XYZ file of C-alpha atoms in Angstrom:
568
model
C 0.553 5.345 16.676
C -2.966 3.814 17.239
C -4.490 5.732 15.033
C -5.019 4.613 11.297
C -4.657 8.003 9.394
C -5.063 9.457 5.726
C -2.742 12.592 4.775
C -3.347 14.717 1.680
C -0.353 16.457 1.417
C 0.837 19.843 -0.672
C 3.739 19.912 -2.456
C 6.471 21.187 -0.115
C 4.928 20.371 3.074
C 6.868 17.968 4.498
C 5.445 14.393 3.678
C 8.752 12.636 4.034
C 9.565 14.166 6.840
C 5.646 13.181 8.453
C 6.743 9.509 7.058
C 9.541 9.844 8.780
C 8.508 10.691 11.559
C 5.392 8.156 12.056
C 7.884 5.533 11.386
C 9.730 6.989 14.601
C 6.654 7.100 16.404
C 5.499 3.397 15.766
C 8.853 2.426 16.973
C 8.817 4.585 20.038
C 5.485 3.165 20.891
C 3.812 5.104 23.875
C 6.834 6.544 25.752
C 4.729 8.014 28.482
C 2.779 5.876 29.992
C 5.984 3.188 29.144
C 4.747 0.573 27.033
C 6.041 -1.524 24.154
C 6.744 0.157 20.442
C 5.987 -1.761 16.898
C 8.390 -4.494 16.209
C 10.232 -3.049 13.059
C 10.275 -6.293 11.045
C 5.982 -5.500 11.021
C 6.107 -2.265 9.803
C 6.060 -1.804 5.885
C 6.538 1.558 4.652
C 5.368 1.514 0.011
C 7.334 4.563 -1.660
C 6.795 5.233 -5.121
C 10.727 5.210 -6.228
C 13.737 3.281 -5.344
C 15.176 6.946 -4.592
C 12.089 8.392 -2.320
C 12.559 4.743 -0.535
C 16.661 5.035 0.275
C 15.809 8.822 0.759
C 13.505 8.266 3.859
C 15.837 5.194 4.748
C 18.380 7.637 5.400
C 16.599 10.589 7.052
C 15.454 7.066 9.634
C 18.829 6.093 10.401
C 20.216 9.448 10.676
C 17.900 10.653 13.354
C 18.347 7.075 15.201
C 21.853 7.343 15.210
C 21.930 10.722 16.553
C 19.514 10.108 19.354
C 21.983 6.830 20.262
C 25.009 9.495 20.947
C 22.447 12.282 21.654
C 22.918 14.142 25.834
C 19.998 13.493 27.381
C 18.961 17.431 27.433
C 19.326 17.273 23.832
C 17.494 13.965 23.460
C 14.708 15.597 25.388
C 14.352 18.751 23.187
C 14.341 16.475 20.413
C 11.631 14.273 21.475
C 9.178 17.094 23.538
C 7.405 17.696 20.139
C 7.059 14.183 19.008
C 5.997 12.706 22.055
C 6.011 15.471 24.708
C 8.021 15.170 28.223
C 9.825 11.551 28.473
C 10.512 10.276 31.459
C 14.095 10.167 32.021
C 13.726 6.225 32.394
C 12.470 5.829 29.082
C 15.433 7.718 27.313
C 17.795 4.487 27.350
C 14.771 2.300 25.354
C 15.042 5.433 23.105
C 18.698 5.445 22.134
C 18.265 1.405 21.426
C 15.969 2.235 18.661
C 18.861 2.442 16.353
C 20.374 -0.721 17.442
C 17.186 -2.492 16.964
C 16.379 -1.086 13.675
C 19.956 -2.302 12.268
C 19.337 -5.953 13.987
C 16.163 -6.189 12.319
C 16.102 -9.570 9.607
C 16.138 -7.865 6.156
C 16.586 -3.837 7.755
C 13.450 -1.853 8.183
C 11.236 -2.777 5.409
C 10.933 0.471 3.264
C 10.121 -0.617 -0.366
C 8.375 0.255 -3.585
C 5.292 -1.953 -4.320
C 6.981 -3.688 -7.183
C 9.469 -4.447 -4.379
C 7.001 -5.415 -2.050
C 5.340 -7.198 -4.209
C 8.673 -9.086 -5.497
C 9.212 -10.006 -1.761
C 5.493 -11.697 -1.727
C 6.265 -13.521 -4.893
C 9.183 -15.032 -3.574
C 7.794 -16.483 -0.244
C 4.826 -18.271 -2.869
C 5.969 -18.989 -6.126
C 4.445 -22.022 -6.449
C 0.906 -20.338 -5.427
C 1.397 -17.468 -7.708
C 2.264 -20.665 -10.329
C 5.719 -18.899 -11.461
C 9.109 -20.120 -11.190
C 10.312 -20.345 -7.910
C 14.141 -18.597 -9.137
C 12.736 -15.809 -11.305
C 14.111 -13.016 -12.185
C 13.228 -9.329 -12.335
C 14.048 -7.232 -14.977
C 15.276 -3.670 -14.893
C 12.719 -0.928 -16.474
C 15.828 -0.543 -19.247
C 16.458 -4.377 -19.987
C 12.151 -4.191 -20.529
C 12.100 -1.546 -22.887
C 15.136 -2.948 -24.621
C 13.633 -6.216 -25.297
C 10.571 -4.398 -26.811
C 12.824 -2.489 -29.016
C 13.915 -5.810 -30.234
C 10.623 -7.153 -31.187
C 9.405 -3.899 -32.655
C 12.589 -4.265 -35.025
C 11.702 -7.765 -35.703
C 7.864 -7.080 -36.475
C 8.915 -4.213 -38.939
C 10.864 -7.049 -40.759
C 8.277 -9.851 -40.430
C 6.223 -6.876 -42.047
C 7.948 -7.454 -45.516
C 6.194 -10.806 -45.937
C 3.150 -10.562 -43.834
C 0.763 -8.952 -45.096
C -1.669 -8.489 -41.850
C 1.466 -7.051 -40.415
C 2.095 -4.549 -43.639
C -0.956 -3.200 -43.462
C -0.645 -2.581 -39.369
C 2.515 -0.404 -39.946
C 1.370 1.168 -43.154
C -1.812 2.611 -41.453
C 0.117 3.647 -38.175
C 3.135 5.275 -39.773
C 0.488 6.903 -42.482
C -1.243 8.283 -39.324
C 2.647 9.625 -38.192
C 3.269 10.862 -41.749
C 3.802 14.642 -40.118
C 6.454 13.515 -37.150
C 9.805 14.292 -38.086
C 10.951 11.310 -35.968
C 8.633 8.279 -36.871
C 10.661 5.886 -36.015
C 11.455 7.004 -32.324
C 7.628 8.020 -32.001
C 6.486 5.027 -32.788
C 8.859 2.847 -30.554
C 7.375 5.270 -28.029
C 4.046 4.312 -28.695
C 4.180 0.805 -28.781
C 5.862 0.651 -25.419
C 2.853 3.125 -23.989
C 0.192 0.805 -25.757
C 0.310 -2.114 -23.584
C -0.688 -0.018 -20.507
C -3.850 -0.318 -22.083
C -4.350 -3.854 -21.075
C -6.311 -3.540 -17.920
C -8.791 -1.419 -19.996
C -9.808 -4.087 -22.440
C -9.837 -6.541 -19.375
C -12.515 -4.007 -17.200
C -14.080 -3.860 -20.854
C -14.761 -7.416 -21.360
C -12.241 -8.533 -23.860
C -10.411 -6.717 -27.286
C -13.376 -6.465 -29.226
C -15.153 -4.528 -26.705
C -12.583 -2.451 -25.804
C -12.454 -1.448 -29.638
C -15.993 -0.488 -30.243
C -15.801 1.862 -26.541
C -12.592 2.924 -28.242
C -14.577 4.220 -31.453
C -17.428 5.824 -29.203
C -14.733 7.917 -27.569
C -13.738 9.075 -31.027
C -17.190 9.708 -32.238
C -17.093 7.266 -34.867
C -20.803 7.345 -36.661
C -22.585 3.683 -37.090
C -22.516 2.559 -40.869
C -19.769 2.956 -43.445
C -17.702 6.089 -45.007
C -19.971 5.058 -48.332
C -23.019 5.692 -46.119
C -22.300 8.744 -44.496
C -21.547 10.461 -47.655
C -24.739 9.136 -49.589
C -26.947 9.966 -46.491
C -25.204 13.848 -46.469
C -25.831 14.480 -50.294
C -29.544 13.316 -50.023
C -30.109 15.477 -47.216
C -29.049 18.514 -49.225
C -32.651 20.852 -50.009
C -33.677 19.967 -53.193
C -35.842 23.288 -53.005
C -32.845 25.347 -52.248
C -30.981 23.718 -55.158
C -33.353 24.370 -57.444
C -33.588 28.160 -56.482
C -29.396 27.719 -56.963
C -29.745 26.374 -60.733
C -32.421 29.378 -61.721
C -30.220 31.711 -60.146
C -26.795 30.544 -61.795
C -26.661 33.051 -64.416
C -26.596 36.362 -62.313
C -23.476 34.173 -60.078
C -19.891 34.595 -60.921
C -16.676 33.569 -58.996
C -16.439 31.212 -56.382
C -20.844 31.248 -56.166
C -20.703 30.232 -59.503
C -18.228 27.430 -59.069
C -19.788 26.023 -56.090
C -23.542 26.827 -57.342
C -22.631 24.737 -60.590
C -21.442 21.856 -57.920
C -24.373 21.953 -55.906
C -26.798 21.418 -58.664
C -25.495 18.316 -60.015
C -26.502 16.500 -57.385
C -30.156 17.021 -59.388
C -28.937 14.913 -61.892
C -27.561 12.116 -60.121
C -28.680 9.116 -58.672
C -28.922 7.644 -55.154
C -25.962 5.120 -56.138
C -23.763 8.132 -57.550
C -23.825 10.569 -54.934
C -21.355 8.814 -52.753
C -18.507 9.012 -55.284
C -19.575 12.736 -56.018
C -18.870 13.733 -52.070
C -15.341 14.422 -52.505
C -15.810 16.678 -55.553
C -18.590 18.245 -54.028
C -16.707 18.396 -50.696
C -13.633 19.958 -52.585
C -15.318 22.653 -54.198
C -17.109 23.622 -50.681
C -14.369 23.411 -48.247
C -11.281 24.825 -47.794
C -7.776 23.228 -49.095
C -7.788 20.918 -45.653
C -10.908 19.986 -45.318
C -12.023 23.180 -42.942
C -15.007 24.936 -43.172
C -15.078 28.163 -44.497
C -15.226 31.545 -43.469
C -18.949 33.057 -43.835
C -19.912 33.430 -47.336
C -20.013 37.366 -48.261
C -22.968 38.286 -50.638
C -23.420 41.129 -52.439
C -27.358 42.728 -53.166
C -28.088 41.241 -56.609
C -27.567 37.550 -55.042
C -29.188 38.871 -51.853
C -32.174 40.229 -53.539
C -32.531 36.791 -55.709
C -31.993 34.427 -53.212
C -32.742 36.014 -49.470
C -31.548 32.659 -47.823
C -28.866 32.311 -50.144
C -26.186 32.256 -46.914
C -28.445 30.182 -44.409
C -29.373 27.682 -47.449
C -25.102 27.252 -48.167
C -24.764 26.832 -44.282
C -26.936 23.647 -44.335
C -24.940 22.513 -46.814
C -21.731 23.225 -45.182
C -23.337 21.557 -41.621
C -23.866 18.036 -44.098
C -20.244 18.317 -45.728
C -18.430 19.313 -42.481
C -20.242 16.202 -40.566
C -19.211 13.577 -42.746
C -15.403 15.130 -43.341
C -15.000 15.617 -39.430
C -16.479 11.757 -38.753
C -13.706 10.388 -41.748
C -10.823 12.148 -39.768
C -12.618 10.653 -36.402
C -12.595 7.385 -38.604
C -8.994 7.463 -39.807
C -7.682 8.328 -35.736
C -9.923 5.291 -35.083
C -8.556 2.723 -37.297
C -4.778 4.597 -36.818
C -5.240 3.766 -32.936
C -6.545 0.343 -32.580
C -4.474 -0.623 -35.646
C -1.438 0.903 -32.967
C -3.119 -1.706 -30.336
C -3.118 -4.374 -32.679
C 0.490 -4.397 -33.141
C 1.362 -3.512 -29.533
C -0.229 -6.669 -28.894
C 1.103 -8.850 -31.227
C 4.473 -7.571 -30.253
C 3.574 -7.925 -26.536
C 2.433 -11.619 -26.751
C 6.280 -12.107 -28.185
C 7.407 -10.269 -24.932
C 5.247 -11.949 -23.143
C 6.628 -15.610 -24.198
C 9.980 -14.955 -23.951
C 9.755 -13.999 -20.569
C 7.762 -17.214 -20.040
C 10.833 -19.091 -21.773
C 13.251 -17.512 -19.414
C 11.531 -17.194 -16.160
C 11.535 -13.077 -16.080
C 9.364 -11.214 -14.833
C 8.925 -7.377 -15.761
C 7.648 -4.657 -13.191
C 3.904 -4.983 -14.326
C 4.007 -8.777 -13.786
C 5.321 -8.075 -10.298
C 1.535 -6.576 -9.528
C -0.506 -8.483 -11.865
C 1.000 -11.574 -10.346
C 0.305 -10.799 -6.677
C -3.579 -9.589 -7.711
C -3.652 -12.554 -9.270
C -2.616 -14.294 -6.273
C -4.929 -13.030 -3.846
C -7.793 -13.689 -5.917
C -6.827 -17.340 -6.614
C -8.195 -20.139 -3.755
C -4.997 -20.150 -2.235
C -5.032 -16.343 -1.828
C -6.847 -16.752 1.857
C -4.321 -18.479 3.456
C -1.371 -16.343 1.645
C -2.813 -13.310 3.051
C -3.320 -15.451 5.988
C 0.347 -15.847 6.477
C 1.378 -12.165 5.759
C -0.910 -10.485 7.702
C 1.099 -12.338 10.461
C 4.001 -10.159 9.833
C 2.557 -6.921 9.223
C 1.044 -4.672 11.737
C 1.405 -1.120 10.359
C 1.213 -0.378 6.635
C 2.347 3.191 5.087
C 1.680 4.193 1.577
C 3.242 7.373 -0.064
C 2.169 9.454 -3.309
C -1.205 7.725 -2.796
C -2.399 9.496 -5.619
C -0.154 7.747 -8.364
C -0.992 4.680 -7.375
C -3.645 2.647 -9.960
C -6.260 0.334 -9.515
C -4.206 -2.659 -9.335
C -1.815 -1.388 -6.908
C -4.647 -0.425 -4.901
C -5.966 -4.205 -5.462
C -3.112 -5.366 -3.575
C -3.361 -2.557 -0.759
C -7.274 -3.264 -0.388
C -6.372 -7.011 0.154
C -4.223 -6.292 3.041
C -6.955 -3.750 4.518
C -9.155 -5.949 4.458
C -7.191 -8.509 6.284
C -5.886 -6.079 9.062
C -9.936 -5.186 9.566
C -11.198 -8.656 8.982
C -12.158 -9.596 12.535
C -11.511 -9.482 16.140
C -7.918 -9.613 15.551
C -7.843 -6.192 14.466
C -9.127 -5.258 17.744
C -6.576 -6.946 19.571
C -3.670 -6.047 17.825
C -2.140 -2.502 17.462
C -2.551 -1.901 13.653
C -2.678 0.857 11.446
C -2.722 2.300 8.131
C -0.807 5.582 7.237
C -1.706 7.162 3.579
C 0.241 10.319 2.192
C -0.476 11.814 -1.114
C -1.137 14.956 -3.304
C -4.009 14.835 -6.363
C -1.904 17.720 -7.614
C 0.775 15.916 -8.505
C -0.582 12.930 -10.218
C 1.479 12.615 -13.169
C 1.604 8.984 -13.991
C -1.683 7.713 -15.800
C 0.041 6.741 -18.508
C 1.433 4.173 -16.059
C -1.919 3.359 -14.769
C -2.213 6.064 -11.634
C -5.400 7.427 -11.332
C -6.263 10.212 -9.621
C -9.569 9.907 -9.072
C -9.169 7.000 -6.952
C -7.584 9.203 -4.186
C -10.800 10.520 -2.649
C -12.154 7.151 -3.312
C -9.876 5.371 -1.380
C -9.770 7.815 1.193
C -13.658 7.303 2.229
C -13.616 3.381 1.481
C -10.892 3.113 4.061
C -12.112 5.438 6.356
C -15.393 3.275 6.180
C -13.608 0.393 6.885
C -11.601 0.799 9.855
C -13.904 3.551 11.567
C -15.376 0.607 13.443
C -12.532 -0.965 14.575
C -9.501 1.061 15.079
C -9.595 5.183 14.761
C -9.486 6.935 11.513
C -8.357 10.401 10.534
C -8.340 12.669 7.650
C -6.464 15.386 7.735
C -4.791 18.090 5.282
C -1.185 19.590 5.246
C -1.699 22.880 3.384
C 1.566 24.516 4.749
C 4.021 24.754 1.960
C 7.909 25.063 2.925
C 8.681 25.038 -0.018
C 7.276 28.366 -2.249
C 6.325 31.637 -1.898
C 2.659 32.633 -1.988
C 2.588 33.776 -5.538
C 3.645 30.719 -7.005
C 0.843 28.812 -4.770
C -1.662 30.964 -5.858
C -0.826 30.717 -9.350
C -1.554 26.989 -8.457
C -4.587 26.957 -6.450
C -6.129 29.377 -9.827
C -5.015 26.539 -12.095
C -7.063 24.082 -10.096
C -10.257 25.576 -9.904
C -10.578 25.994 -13.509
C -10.505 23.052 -16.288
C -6.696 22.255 -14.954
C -8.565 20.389 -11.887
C -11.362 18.870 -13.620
C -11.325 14.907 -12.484
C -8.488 15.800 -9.942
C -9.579 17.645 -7.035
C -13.953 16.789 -7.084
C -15.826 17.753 -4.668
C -12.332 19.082 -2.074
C -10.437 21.979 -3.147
C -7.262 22.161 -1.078
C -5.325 25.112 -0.734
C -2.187 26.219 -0.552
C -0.474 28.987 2.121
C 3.123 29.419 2.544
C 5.256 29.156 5.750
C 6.745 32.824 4.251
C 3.446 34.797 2.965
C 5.602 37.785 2.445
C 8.086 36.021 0.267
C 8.340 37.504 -3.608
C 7.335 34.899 -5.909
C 7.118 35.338 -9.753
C 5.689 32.869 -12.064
C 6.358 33.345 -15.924
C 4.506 31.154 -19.063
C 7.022 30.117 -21.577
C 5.359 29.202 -25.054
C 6.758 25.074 -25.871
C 9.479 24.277 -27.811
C 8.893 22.828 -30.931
C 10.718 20.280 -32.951
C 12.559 21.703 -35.833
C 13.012 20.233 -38.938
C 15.384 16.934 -38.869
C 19.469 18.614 -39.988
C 21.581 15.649 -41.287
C 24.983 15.058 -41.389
C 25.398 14.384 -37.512
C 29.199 13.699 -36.705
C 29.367 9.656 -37.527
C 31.411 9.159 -33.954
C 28.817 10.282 -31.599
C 26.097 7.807 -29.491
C 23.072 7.364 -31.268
C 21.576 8.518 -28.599
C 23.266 12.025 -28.048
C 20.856 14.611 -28.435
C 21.345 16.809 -31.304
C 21.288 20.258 -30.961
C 18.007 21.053 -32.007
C 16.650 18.751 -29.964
C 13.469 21.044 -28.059
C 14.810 19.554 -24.602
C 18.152 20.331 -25.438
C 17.388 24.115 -26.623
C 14.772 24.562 -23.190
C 18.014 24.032 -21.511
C 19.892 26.276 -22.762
C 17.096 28.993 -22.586
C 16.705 28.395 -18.708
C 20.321 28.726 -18.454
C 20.332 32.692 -20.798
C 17.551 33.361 -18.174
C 19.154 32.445 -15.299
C 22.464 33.861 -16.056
C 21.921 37.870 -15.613
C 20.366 37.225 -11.924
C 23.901 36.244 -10.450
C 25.434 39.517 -11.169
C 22.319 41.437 -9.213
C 23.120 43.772 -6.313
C 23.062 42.955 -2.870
C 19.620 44.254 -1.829
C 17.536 42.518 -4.918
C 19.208 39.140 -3.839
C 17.823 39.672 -0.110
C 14.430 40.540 -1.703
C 14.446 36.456 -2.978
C 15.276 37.196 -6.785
């Protein structure tokens, strides 16, 4: 319990159960020698989920309340591989662990960091300069609201014309989705996680031109690409094209007869001949085309007949490929555009009303720390905190981690640290980052770990260690895993560590099959009038994976005896 300590954690290897149990230990203190535990109301345990939060809640009480009623034998057992042999004097303190916990002000303070956060932003509203009765709104009364103002934008769209053009180019861009309207609710509720890119960019404008690099947007104008590609064509070759027309026939004719009107045209013409050229050249979307087949006769007139018609499809393809890139461009920050204008509506209503959505709940608090007054808030929190735990480090983003770095810093800050018993306990899993579209990143986890482990090493003691022990699978499956993540799957996940995986049952039979995705199919009407709006219909691809696990699973529950002992 005196040891700060950073956990990267397998799926299935128990990293509630090690929260869990540090929690315990904290509490327990040193049990032999006999000396004080943590107070409870100082230890802060940040789970990603309301449910992971009441889940390790529970697993806390129940073992507390079964130590309280527990024979000491039993008691002992229990404790010998937590703390080794307790005294039999130190078994009463033990048992009062559960009373204490329940007497503590406010319970034992397991939250998520919106929670946590929520809690800081009620002791200092008037520092954080909101009002001092706010209220939080549910994740569902959020995305509701944006609904709303999506619906109201679409009709604003009929008389403003900024606003037209902002839906025409998105939905345009959507033109193949069988459900625009849904997909693009979904998107402009996505969008605005974008924010604290164009912030670490240096404003909107900047954000947009990094956005265009990433789509490999050329400098210049459509008008100049396609001028610049038809004067690059080889005049030489085109020449050798026109003398050679009359032995051509088919397609070589058509596109010969193309090629060499560029001869007659003018710098100021050739960028309204691209298309026609382009059409002629390409295939029906745009693609290149397979390599051009010759025969002798064109062979034995014109020897680089198919390297000289590559060149020209190198020039066509280029400017084609950077229109789409173009088009993606203007469809995405167009998407941005309106996500913004519909969050700054969001955004003063909430104002109006005093609410506060999830996001706010962080921003707020970074804001907070970094304001003047953010000193002596930290000040008076670090008072009541003297062990912090963080779980599924590795979906937490940067400005979570802006309000975890503040209170690091603080715990390490000076002597203090010394003379107090404090610690930091970090569990997570690179593997299973799945939230960047809510800001988690990743990459931050081995980050982190060495920034902290920098920081307190001087201190208080710091520890890295791995739990590569899976309870959970059989050795198959894990493999299947550990192969995914050395290839591209782990790119920007696992850098420069490659944890592995071994199961607590190596001989277990494990089986890992690779279904192809569901697709949409095309939209059926006539849905009965009487159902939800919201009720799936049957062709909906989650709907139909359902029901394909469920054919799959089916047949195993009539196998024999000896197959089911063999895990199938």
């Amino acid at each position: 319990p005196d040891r700060s300590v950073w956990v990267s954690a397998n799926a299935g290897s128990g990293k509630t159960h090690v929260l869990t149990q540090r929690v315990i230990r904290l509490l327990m203190g040193q049990v032999s020698p006999p000396t004080s535990g943590a107070d409870p109301s100082k230890i802060v345990c940040i789970t990603y989920t309301k449910a992971a939060a009441a889940e390790m809640e529970h697993r806390l009480y129940q073992r507390l309340s079964v130590w309280a009623l527990a024979e000491d034998e039993i008691l002992r057992r229990d404790l010998e591989p937590l703390v080794g042999e307790v005294p039999p004097e130190k078994l009463a303190a033990v048992r009062r662990l559960f009373a204490q916990a329940l007497e503590t002000p406010g319970g034992l303070k397991i939250q998520t960091i919106h929670s946590f956060c929520e809690s800081i932003l009620r002791r200092f509203p008037v520092e954080a300069g909101i009002l001092p009765g706010f209220t939080v709104m549910e994740e569902g009364e959020g995305q509701a609201l944006r609904a709303q103002f999506i619906r109201e934008a679409a009709k604003k769209a009929s008389t403003d014309e900024e606003l037209k053009s902002l839906f025409s180019t998105i939905l345009n861009a959507m033109r193949k989705e069988d459900h625009r309207d849904r997909a693009l609710g979904q998107l402009l509720s996505a969008a605005p996680a974008h924010r604290q890119a164009e912030r670490e960019a240096g404003g909107v404008e900047a954000w947009e031109d990094q956005l265009r690099g990433r789509f490999g947007v050329p400098d210049g104008e459509p008008a100049e690409w396609r001028q610049a590609a038809l004067q690059g064509i080889d005049r030489p070759f085109l020449r050798e094209l026109e003398r050679a027309l009359p032995e051509l026939e088919g397609k070589h004719l058509n596109r010969a007869q193309t090629a060499i009107t560029l001869l007659t045209l003018d710098d100021e013409q050739l960028a309204d001949y691209f298309h026609i050229f382009a059409d002629n050249w390409l295939n029906a979307d745009g693609a290149r085309p397979k390599p051009f087949k010759t025969n002798a006769k064109i062979r034995a007139l014109l020897p680089d007949y198919v390297e000289g018609c590559e060149r020209i499809l190198d020039d066509l393809t280029y400017v084609v490929e950077a229109e789409i890139a173009q088009d993606r461009f203007i469809a995405t920050r167009d998407l941005h555009r309106l996500a913004r204008f519909i969050h700054q509506q969001y955004v003063s209503y909430k104002e109006q009303y005093g609410l506060l959505d999830y996001d706010d709940l962080i921003a707020k608090v970074v804001t907070l720390m970094e304001e003047t007054s953010g000193a002596w808030v930290l000040y008076k929190l670090d008072q009541g905190i003297d062990h912090l735990l963080l779980d599924e480090a590795q979906d937490t983003g940067a400005l979570q981690w802006s309000v975890v770095d503040k209170f690091r810093e603080e715990f390490f800050a000076d002597a203090s640290g010394q003379q107090r018993n404090r610690s930091f306990f970090v569990v997570g899993d690179k593997k299973q980052s799945i939230y960047s579209f809510q800001g988690a990143d990743a990459s931050l986890f081995d980050a982190k770990k060495k920034e902290m482990g920098k920081a307190i090493a001087a201190p208080n003691e710091f520890e890295a260690t791995d739990l590569f022990l899976s309870f959970r699978s059989a050795q198959p499956i894990l493999d299947v895993v550990d192969h995914l993540f050395d290839g591209t799957a782990g790119e920007g996940v696992h850098g420069a560590e490659t944890q592995t995986h071994e199961s607590v049952k190596p001989k277990a039979y494990g089986c890992v099959e690779l279904w192809p995705l569901v697709p949409h199919l095309p939209i059926e009407q006539g849905n009965p009038w009487d159902l939800p709006v919201d009720t799936p219909s049957p062709d909906d691809p989650t709907r139909r994976l359902a029901h394909l696990i469920c054919d799959e699973i089916e047949p195993w529950r009539g196998l024999s005896p000896p197959m089911q002992e063999r895990g199938l």
